Amino acid sequence: MDAITTQQPLSSEQIFNLLKTFITEVIGEEFVEDLDISRESSFTRDLEMDSIEIVSFSEKVKSHFGEHIDFTGWLSGMDLDQLINLKLDDIIKYIESCQSSK
Amino acid sequence: MKIQEVIFYEDMEDQQGVFECTCQLTDMTDDTATADFILRRDNRTWAIIRGWQNARLEIDEPLWKVSMSPLHNRLSEEIAPGIFLFRNAYQRVVSWDFIMKRYFNQAEKASLRAMLPNKRKERIISRVAVKDAIRALLKQEKQEAYYPIEFEIRNDESGQPFPEGAMTQDIHISIAHKDKEAVGIARSGRPAGIDIELIAEKTDGFIGLAFHPEELALLPAADHTAWIIRCWVAKEAYGKYIGKGLQGNPKKYKIDSISGEKLRIGDITVQTIKHNNYIIGWTL
């Protein structure tokens, strides 16, 4: 049995903190120190993450939440301007919606 | 620049003839160089200048050539035909000011000055690389030499850069940067896509997200880490070529075949090269 399915849904705050940990792992602690990561932070503009870093981040989201969350599928449905403006909060809401529909 | 004193031994206004100038460095720090000068004419001392102090630039060969003749020289290095690389290799503010003055017009300088220093340097290096790519293209195709300040690099609403100037109509560009390196490409009449990525090991999870099993089956046995990055760079360059980027899903574009260092996606070929610790790839 997949351990993920027995997991309690995470609160919005817990998801936020988890995503912050993933970002730190991807772009490195020394860069995160200079950033004020908030729910309103956008991946490309504020966090200055490039595609390869965003995919590394996606992988962490995927391996944590399992196949229930089709993160890359969700991203690929977006237009370029939506992707550029993608904020942490959008992902938190997406994960919450996946958790509640499970 | 500062001068401590100038002593004239002959008429200051009389400057006819050939002068012999001897220069002796008296002091050099990281920031300044100071020297004394003796100017002689017909074996007689005409003047002595003491304590001439200049701010030191980090002048390397490209900076020197561009300062002497900006029309016919460039700061970037042409690492493959039509592919220009420029790096953030200068420490001093004066060097960056110098580059800004030689490469950017008033509007570009104003927008650069509004940026935070790190962001500004990142912006400068990629714009220098692509301006040099455009200048080289114009020289090659039209036999015309242009100063970098004669045209502008602007960005459209989605952030895509494009050149703006009477001579750059119909020229397509692409730029990419990673860490302190930036690359640029310019093409006339058709789009171009370029990417640069650091060669670094990727997890199996990452590889699974970015590539189809059929793509991985194409890879040569040796040098797996670099080949994964080549494949990534090819997709990124292709995404830029079609003007859409990776759209968050690198699996959307599929590498159909690999021949030597060339990777084919649909009917587009991406040339890749290894340059130091990086893979650079561009659409042919």
CSV table of C-alpha atoms in Angstrom, one decimal:
chain,number,residue,atom,x,y,z
A,1,MET,CA,0.0,0.0,0.0
A,2,ASP,CA,1.3,3.4,-0.9
A,3,ALA,CA,2.1,5.3,2.4
A,4,ILE,CA,1.0,8.6,0.9
A,5,THR,CA,-2.7,7.5,0.8
A,6,THR,CA,-2.8,7.1,4.5
A,7,GLN,CA,-1.4,10.6,5.1
A,8,GLN,CA,-3.5,13.3,6.7
A,9,PRO,CA,-4.2,16.2,4.4
A,10,LEU,CA,-1.7,18.9,5.1
A,11,SER,CA,-2.8,22.4,6.2
A,12,SER,CA,-2.1,25.4,4.0
A,13,GLU,CA,0.7,26.4,6.4
A,14,GLN,CA,2.3,23.0,6.3
A,15,ILE,CA,2.2,22.9,2.5
A,16,PHE,CA,3.8,26.4,2.4
A,17,ASN,CA,6.6,25.3,4.7
A,18,LEU,CA,7.2,22.1,2.8
A,19,LEU,CA,7.4,24.0,-0.5
A,20,LYS,CA,9.9,26.5,1.1
A,21,THR,CA,12.0,23.5,2.0
A,22,PHE,CA,11.9,22.2,-1.5
A,23,ILE,CA,12.9,25.6,-3.0
A,24,THR,CA,15.8,25.8,-0.5
A,25,GLU,CA,17.0,22.4,-1.6
A,26,VAL,CA,16.8,23.3,-5.3
A,27,ILE,CA,18.3,26.7,-5.4
A,28,GLY,CA,20.6,26.4,-2.4
A,29,GLU,CA,20.6,27.9,1.1
A,30,GLU,CA,23.0,30.7,0.3
A,31,PHE,CA,20.6,32.1,-2.3
A,32,VAL,CA,17.5,31.6,-0.2
A,33,GLU,CA,19.0,33.8,2.5
A,34,ASP,CA,18.7,36.8,0.3
A,35,LEU,CA,15.1,36.1,-0.7
A,36,ASP,CA,12.0,36.8,1.3
A,37,ILE,CA,9.9,33.8,0.3
A,38,SER,CA,6.2,34.4,0.7
A,39,ARG,CA,3.0,33.0,-0.7
A,40,GLU,CA,3.0,35.9,-3.2
A,41,SER,CA,6.5,35.0,-4.5
A,42,SER,CA,6.5,34.2,-8.1
A,43,PHE,CA,8.9,31.4,-9.3
A,44,THR,CA,10.4,33.2,-12.2
A,45,ARG,CA,10.3,36.8,-11.2
A,46,ASP,CA,10.8,36.8,-7.5
A,47,LEU,CA,12.7,33.6,-6.9
A,48,GLU,CA,14.4,33.8,-10.3
A,49,MET,CA,14.2,30.0,-10.8
A,50,ASP,CA,14.9,28.8,-14.3
A,51,SER,CA,13.2,25.9,-16.0
A,52,ILE,CA,15.6,23.2,-14.8
A,53,GLU,CA,15.2,24.4,-11.2
A,54,ILE,CA,11.4,24.4,-11.6
A,55,VAL,CA,11.4,20.8,-12.9
A,56,SER,CA,13.7,19.8,-10.0
A,57,PHE,CA,11.2,21.4,-7.7
A,58,SER,CA,8.3,19.6,-9.5
A,59,GLU,CA,10.0,16.4,-8.9
A,60,LYS,CA,10.2,17.0,-5.2
A,61,VAL,CA,6.5,17.9,-5.1
A,62,LYS,CA,5.7,14.7,-7.0
A,63,SER,CA,7.9,12.4,-4.9
A,64,HIS,CA,6.3,13.8,-1.7
A,65,PHE,CA,2.7,13.7,-2.7
A,66,GLY,CA,2.8,10.8,-5.1
A,67,GLU,CA,0.9,10.3,-8.3
A,68,HIS,CA,-2.2,11.9,-6.9
A,69,ILE,CA,-0.9,15.2,-7.8
A,70,ASP,CA,-0.1,15.6,-11.5
A,71,PHE,CA,2.0,18.7,-11.0
A,72,THR,CA,3.7,18.8,-14.4
A,73,GLY,CA,0.4,18.0,-16.1
A,74,TRP,CA,-1.1,20.9,-14.4
A,75,LEU,CA,1.8,23.2,-15.3
A,76,SER,CA,1.7,22.2,-19.0
A,77,GLY,CA,-1.9,23.3,-19.2
A,78,MET,CA,-0.8,26.9,-18.6
A,79,ASP,CA,0.0,29.6,-21.0
A,80,LEU,CA,3.4,31.2,-21.0
A,81,ASP,CA,2.3,34.3,-19.1
A,82,GLN,CA,0.5,32.2,-16.5
A,83,LEU,CA,3.7,30.3,-15.9
A,84,ILE,CA,5.8,33.4,-15.7
A,85,ASN,CA,3.4,34.8,-13.1
A,86,LEU,CA,3.0,31.5,-11.2
A,87,LYS,CA,3.1,32.1,-7.5
A,88,LEU,CA,3.7,29.8,-4.5
A,89,ASP,CA,0.1,30.4,-3.4
A,90,ASP,CA,-1.2,29.0,-6.7
A,91,ILE,CA,0.6,25.7,-6.0
A,92,ILE,CA,-0.6,25.6,-2.4
A,93,LYS,CA,-4.2,26.0,-3.6
A,94,TYR,CA,-3.7,23.3,-6.3
A,95,ILE,CA,-2.3,20.8,-3.7
A,96,GLU,CA,-5.2,21.6,-1.4
A,97,SER,CA,-7.7,21.0,-4.1
A,98,CYS,CA,-6.1,17.6,-4.9
A,99,GLN,CA,-6.1,16.6,-1.3
A,100,SER,CA,-9.8,17.4,-0.8
A,101,SER,CA,-10.9,15.6,-4.0
A,102,LYS,CA,-9.0,12.5,-3.0
B,1,MET,CA,42.1,61.4,-12.8
B,2,LYS,CA,44.3,63.7,-10.7
B,3,ILE,CA,47.6,65.5,-11.2
B,4,GLN,CA,49.6,66.7,-8.3
B,5,GLU,CA,51.8,69.2,-10.2
B,6,VAL,CA,53.0,70.3,-13.6
B,7,ILE,CA,56.3,72.2,-14.0
B,8,PHE,CA,57.0,73.8,-17.4
B,9,TYR,CA,60.7,74.5,-18.2
B,10,GLU,CA,59.9,76.1,-21.5
B,11,ASP,CA,57.1,78.0,-23.1
B,12,MET,CA,53.8,76.1,-22.4
B,13,GLU,CA,52.2,77.5,-25.5
B,14,ASP,CA,55.0,76.3,-27.8
B,15,GLN,CA,54.0,72.7,-28.6
B,16,GLN,CA,55.6,72.3,-32.0
B,17,GLY,CA,58.0,69.4,-32.7
B,18,VAL,CA,58.5,65.9,-31.5
B,19,PHE,CA,58.4,65.2,-27.8
B,20,GLU,CA,59.9,62.3,-26.0
B,21,CYS,CA,57.9,61.1,-23.0
B,22,THR,CA,59.3,59.0,-20.2
B,23,CYS,CA,56.9,57.6,-17.7
B,24,GLN,CA,57.7,56.1,-14.3
B,25,LEU,CA,55.2,54.3,-12.2
B,26,THR,CA,55.5,55.6,-8.6
B,27,ASP,CA,52.6,53.8,-7.0
B,28,MET,CA,50.1,51.2,-7.8
B,29,THR,CA,47.1,50.0,-5.7
B,30,ASP,CA,44.1,47.9,-6.6
B,31,ASP,CA,42.2,51.1,-7.5
B,32,THR,CA,44.8,53.5,-8.9
B,33,ALA,CA,48.1,53.8,-10.7
B,34,THR,CA,50.3,56.9,-10.1
B,35,ALA,CA,53.2,58.0,-12.3
B,36,ASP,CA,55.6,60.8,-13.0
B,37,PHE,CA,56.3,62.0,-16.5
B,38,ILE,CA,59.2,63.8,-18.1
B,39,LEU,CA,58.5,65.5,-21.5
B,40,ARG,CA,61.6,66.3,-23.5
B,41,ARG,CA,62.1,68.0,-26.8
B,42,ASP,CA,65.4,68.4,-28.6
B,43,ASN,CA,67.1,66.9,-25.6
B,44,ARG,CA,65.8,69.6,-23.3
B,45,THR,CA,63.3,69.0,-20.6
B,46,TRP,CA,60.0,70.7,-21.6
B,47,ALA,CA,57.9,69.8,-18.6
B,48,ILE,CA,57.7,67.4,-15.6
B,49,ILE,CA,54.4,66.1,-14.4
B,50,ARG,CA,54.3,64.6,-10.9
B,51,GLY,CA,51.6,62.5,-9.3
B,52,TRP,CA,49.5,61.7,-12.3
B,53,GLN,CA,46.9,59.3,-10.9
B,54,ASN,CA,44.4,57.3,-12.9
B,55,ALA,CA,41.7,54.9,-11.8
B,56,ARG,CA,42.6,51.4,-12.8
B,57,LEU,CA,40.2,49.5,-15.0
B,58,GLU,CA,40.4,45.7,-15.1
B,59,ILE,CA,41.5,46.0,-18.6
B,60,ASP,CA,41.8,42.7,-20.4
B,61,GLU,CA,42.4,42.4,-24.1
B,62,PRO,CA,38.7,42.5,-25.2
B,63,LEU,CA,38.0,45.6,-23.0
B,64,TRP,CA,41.1,47.3,-24.3
B,65,LYS,CA,40.2,46.6,-27.9
B,66,VAL,CA,36.6,47.8,-27.5
B,67,SER,CA,37.8,50.9,-25.8
B,68,MET,CA,40.2,51.7,-28.6
B,69,SER,CA,37.9,50.8,-31.5
B,70,PRO,CA,34.3,49.8,-30.5
B,71,LEU,CA,33.1,49.6,-34.1
B,72,HIS,CA,35.4,46.7,-35.0
B,73,ASN,CA,35.8,44.8,-31.8
B,74,ARG,CA,33.6,43.0,-29.4
B,75,LEU,CA,33.6,41.9,-25.8
B,76,SER,CA,32.1,38.5,-26.3
B,77,GLU,CA,33.9,35.4,-27.4
B,78,GLU,CA,32.6,33.5,-30.5
B,79,ILE,CA,32.8,30.0,-29.2
B,80,ALA,CA,31.2,28.4,-32.3
B,81,PRO,CA,30.2,30.1,-35.6
B,82,GLY,CA,27.5,32.6,-34.7
B,83,ILE,CA,27.4,31.7,-31.0
B,84,PHE,CA,28.6,34.4,-28.6
B,85,LEU,CA,29.5,34.0,-25.0
B,86,PHE,CA,30.2,36.7,-22.4
B,87,ARG,CA,30.8,36.2,-18.7
B,88,ASN,CA,30.5,38.1,-15.5
B,89,ALA,CA,34.3,38.3,-15.0
B,90,TYR,CA,34.8,41.8,-13.8
B,91,GLN,CA,34.8,42.9,-10.2
B,92,ARG,CA,35.0,46.6,-10.4
B,93,VAL,CA,32.2,49.1,-10.8
B,94,VAL,CA,34.2,51.1,-13.2
B,95,SER,CA,34.5,48.1,-15.6
B,96,TRP,CA,30.7,47.7,-15.6
B,97,ASP,CA,30.2,51.4,-16.1
B,98,PHE,CA,32.6,51.2,-19.0
B,99,ILE,CA,30.8,48.3,-20.6
B,100,MET,CA,27.5,50.1,-20.1
B,101,LYS,CA,28.7,53.2,-21.9
B,102,ARG,CA,30.0,51.2,-24.8
B,103,TYR,CA,27.1,48.8,-25.3
B,104,PHE,CA,23.9,50.5,-24.2
B,105,ASN,CA,21.9,53.5,-25.3
B,106,GLN,CA,20.3,56.0,-22.9
B,107,ALA,CA,17.0,54.0,-22.6
B,108,GLU,CA,18.8,50.7,-22.0
B,109,LYS,CA,21.1,52.3,-19.4
B,110,ALA,CA,18.2,53.9,-17.6
B,111,SER,CA,16.5,50.5,-17.2
B,112,LEU,CA,19.7,48.8,-16.2
B,113,ARG,CA,20.4,51.4,-13.5
B,114,ALA,CA,16.9,50.8,-12.0
B,115,MET,CA,17.9,47.1,-11.4
B,116,LEU,CA,19.6,45.5,-8.3
B,117,PRO,CA,23.3,45.0,-9.0
B,118,ASN,CA,23.2,41.2,-9.5
B,119,LYS,CA,20.2,41.4,-11.7
B,120,ARG,CA,21.9,44.2,-13.7
B,121,LYS,CA,25.1,42.2,-14.3
B,122,GLU,CA,23.1,39.2,-15.5
B,123,ARG,CA,21.1,41.5,-17.8
B,124,ILE,CA,24.3,43.2,-19.1
B,125,ILE,CA,26.2,40.0,-19.9
B,126,SER,CA,23.3,38.4,-21.9
B,127,ARG,CA,22.7,41.7,-23.8
B,128,VAL,CA,26.3,42.1,-24.6
B,129,ALA,CA,26.5,38.6,-26.0
B,130,VAL,CA,23.4,39.0,-28.2
B,131,LYS,CA,24.4,42.5,-29.4
B,132,ASP,CA,27.7,41.0,-30.5
B,133,ALA,CA,25.9,38.2,-32.2
B,134,ILE,CA,23.7,40.7,-34.1
B,135,ARG,CA,26.7,42.8,-35.0
B,136,ALA,CA,28.6,39.8,-36.3
B,137,LEU,CA,25.6,38.7,-38.4
B,138,LEU,CA,25.2,42.2,-39.9
B,139,LYS,CA,28.9,42.3,-40.8
B,140,GLN,CA,28.7,38.8,-42.3
B,141,GLU,CA,25.5,39.2,-44.3
B,142,LYS,CA,25.6,42.9,-45.2
B,143,GLN,CA,29.2,43.8,-44.7
B,144,GLU,CA,28.1,46.6,-42.4
B,145,ALA,CA,29.7,47.4,-39.1
B,146,TYR,CA,27.6,48.8,-36.3
B,147,TYR,CA,28.3,50.1,-32.8
B,148,PRO,CA,26.4,48.2,-30.1
B,149,ILE,CA,24.6,51.4,-29.1
B,150,GLU,CA,23.0,51.8,-32.5
B,151,PHE,CA,20.2,49.3,-31.7
B,152,GLU,CA,18.4,48.2,-28.6
B,153,ILE,CA,17.4,44.9,-27.1
B,154,ARG,CA,13.9,45.1,-25.8
B,155,ASN,CA,11.5,42.6,-24.2
B,156,ASP,CA,8.0,41.8,-25.2
B,157,GLU,CA,5.2,41.2,-22.6
B,158,SER,CA,6.1,37.5,-22.2
B,159,GLY,CA,9.7,38.5,-21.5
B,160,GLN,CA,11.1,37.4,-24.9
B,161,PRO,CA,13.9,39.6,-26.1
B,162,PHE,CA,13.9,41.2,-29.5
B,163,PRO,CA,16.2,43.7,-31.3
B,164,GLU,CA,14.9,47.2,-32.1
B,165,GLY,CA,16.6,49.3,-34.8
B,166,ALA,CA,16.4,50.1,-38.5
B,167,MET,CA,19.2,47.6,-39.3
B,168,THR,CA,17.8,44.8,-37.2
B,169,GLN,CA,14.5,44.3,-38.9
B,170,ASP,CA,13.9,40.6,-39.6
B,171,ILE,CA,16.6,39.6,-37.2
B,172,HIS,CA,15.6,37.0,-34.6
B,173,ILE,CA,17.5,36.5,-31.4
B,174,SER,CA,17.8,34.2,-28.4
B,175,ILE,CA,19.7,34.5,-25.2
B,176,ALA,CA,20.4,32.2,-22.2
B,177,HIS,CA,22.3,32.5,-19.0
B,178,LYS,CA,23.5,30.2,-16.3
B,179,ASP,CA,25.4,31.4,-13.2
B,180,LYS,CA,27.9,33.9,-14.5
B,181,GLU,CA,27.9,32.9,-18.2
B,182,ALA,CA,25.6,34.2,-20.9
B,183,VAL,CA,25.2,33.1,-24.6
B,184,GLY,CA,23.5,34.8,-27.5
B,185,ILE,CA,22.5,33.9,-31.1
B,186,ALA,CA,21.1,36.0,-34.0
B,187,ARG,CA,19.5,34.9,-37.2
B,188,SER,CA,18.0,36.7,-40.1
B,189,GLY,CA,14.6,35.6,-41.5
B,190,ARG,CA,14.0,32.8,-39.1
B,191,PRO,CA,13.7,32.2,-35.3
B,192,ALA,CA,16.6,30.9,-33.2
B,193,GLY,CA,16.7,29.2,-29.8
B,194,ILE,CA,19.7,28.8,-27.5
B,195,ASP,CA,20.3,27.4,-24.0
B,196,ILE,CA,23.2,26.9,-21.6
B,197,GLU,CA,23.2,24.6,-18.7
B,198,LEU,CA,25.7,23.4,-16.1
B,199,ILE,CA,26.7,19.8,-16.3
B,200,ALA,CA,25.5,18.3,-13.0
B,201,GLU,CA,24.1,15.0,-12.0
B,202,LYS,CA,20.3,14.8,-12.0
B,203,THR,CA,18.2,12.4,-9.9
B,204,ASP,CA,16.3,9.5,-11.5
B,205,GLY,CA,13.1,11.4,-10.5
B,206,PHE,CA,14.2,14.4,-12.4
B,207,ILE,CA,15.1,12.3,-15.5
B,208,GLY,CA,11.8,10.5,-15.3
B,209,LEU,CA,9.9,13.8,-15.3
B,210,ALA,CA,11.9,15.4,-18.1
B,211,PHE,CA,12.3,12.5,-20.6
B,212,HIS,CA,10.4,9.7,-22.2
B,213,PRO,CA,12.0,6.2,-22.0
B,214,GLU,CA,12.3,6.2,-25.8
B,215,GLU,CA,14.5,9.4,-25.6
B,216,LEU,CA,16.7,7.8,-22.9
B,217,ALA,CA,17.2,4.8,-25.1
B,218,LEU,CA,18.9,7.0,-27.7
B,219,LEU,CA,21.7,8.1,-25.3
B,220,PRO,CA,25.2,6.9,-25.8
B,221,ALA,CA,26.5,4.7,-23.0
B,222,ALA,CA,29.4,7.0,-22.0
B,223,ASP,CA,29.1,10.3,-20.3
B,224,HIS,CA,25.6,9.9,-19.0
B,225,THR,CA,25.4,13.1,-16.9
B,226,ALA,CA,26.5,15.3,-19.8
B,227,TRP,CA,24.1,13.6,-22.2
B,228,ILE,CA,21.1,14.2,-19.9
B,229,ILE,CA,22.1,17.9,-19.9
B,230,ARG,CA,22.5,17.9,-23.7
B,231,CYS,CA,18.9,16.5,-24.0
B,232,TRP,CA,17.6,19.1,-21.6
B,233,VAL,CA,19.4,21.9,-23.4
B,234,ALA,CA,18.0,20.7,-26.8
B,235,LYS,CA,14.5,20.8,-25.5
B,236,GLU,CA,14.9,24.2,-24.0
B,237,ALA,CA,16.5,25.6,-27.2
B,238,TYR,CA,13.7,24.0,-29.2
B,239,GLY,CA,11.1,25.6,-26.9
B,240,LYS,CA,12.7,29.0,-27.4
B,241,TYR,CA,12.8,28.4,-31.1
B,242,ILE,CA,9.1,27.9,-31.3
B,243,GLY,CA,8.5,30.8,-29.0
B,244,LYS,CA,6.8,28.9,-26.2
B,245,GLY,CA,9.5,27.7,-23.9
B,246,LEU,CA,9.1,24.4,-22.0
B,247,GLN,CA,5.7,25.4,-20.6
B,248,GLY,CA,6.5,23.6,-17.4
B,249,ASN,CA,6.6,20.2,-19.1
B,250,PRO,CA,9.8,19.1,-20.8
B,251,LYS,CA,8.1,15.9,-22.0
B,252,LYS,CA,6.0,17.9,-24.3
B,253,TYR,CA,8.8,18.0,-26.9
B,254,LYS,CA,10.4,14.7,-27.8
B,255,ILE,CA,13.9,14.0,-29.1
B,256,ASP,CA,13.5,11.8,-32.1
B,257,SER,CA,17.1,11.1,-32.9
B,258,ILE,CA,20.7,11.8,-32.0
B,259,SER,CA,23.6,12.0,-34.4
B,260,GLY,CA,27.0,13.0,-33.0
B,261,GLU,CA,26.4,16.1,-31.0
B,262,LYS,CA,23.2,17.0,-32.9
B,263,LEU,CA,19.8,16.2,-31.5
B,264,ARG,CA,16.7,16.3,-33.5
B,265,ILE,CA,13.2,17.3,-32.3
B,266,GLY,CA,10.5,17.2,-35.0
B,267,ASP,CA,12.1,18.9,-38.0
B,268,ILE,CA,14.5,21.0,-36.0
B,269,THR,CA,18.1,20.1,-35.3
B,270,VAL,CA,19.8,21.3,-32.2
B,271,GLN,CA,23.6,21.5,-32.2
B,272,THR,CA,25.1,21.0,-28.7
B,273,ILE,CA,28.7,21.5,-27.5
B,274,LYS,CA,30.5,21.1,-24.2
B,275,HIS,CA,32.1,24.3,-23.2
B,276,ASN,CA,34.1,24.1,-19.9
B,277,ASN,CA,31.5,22.8,-17.4
B,278,TYR,CA,28.6,23.7,-19.5
B,279,ILE,CA,26.5,22.3,-22.3
B,280,ILE,CA,25.5,24.9,-24.9
B,281,GLY,CA,22.9,24.1,-27.5
B,282,TRP,CA,21.2,26.1,-30.3
B,283,THR,CA,18.8,25.4,-33.2
B,284,LEU,CA,20.5,25.1,-36.6
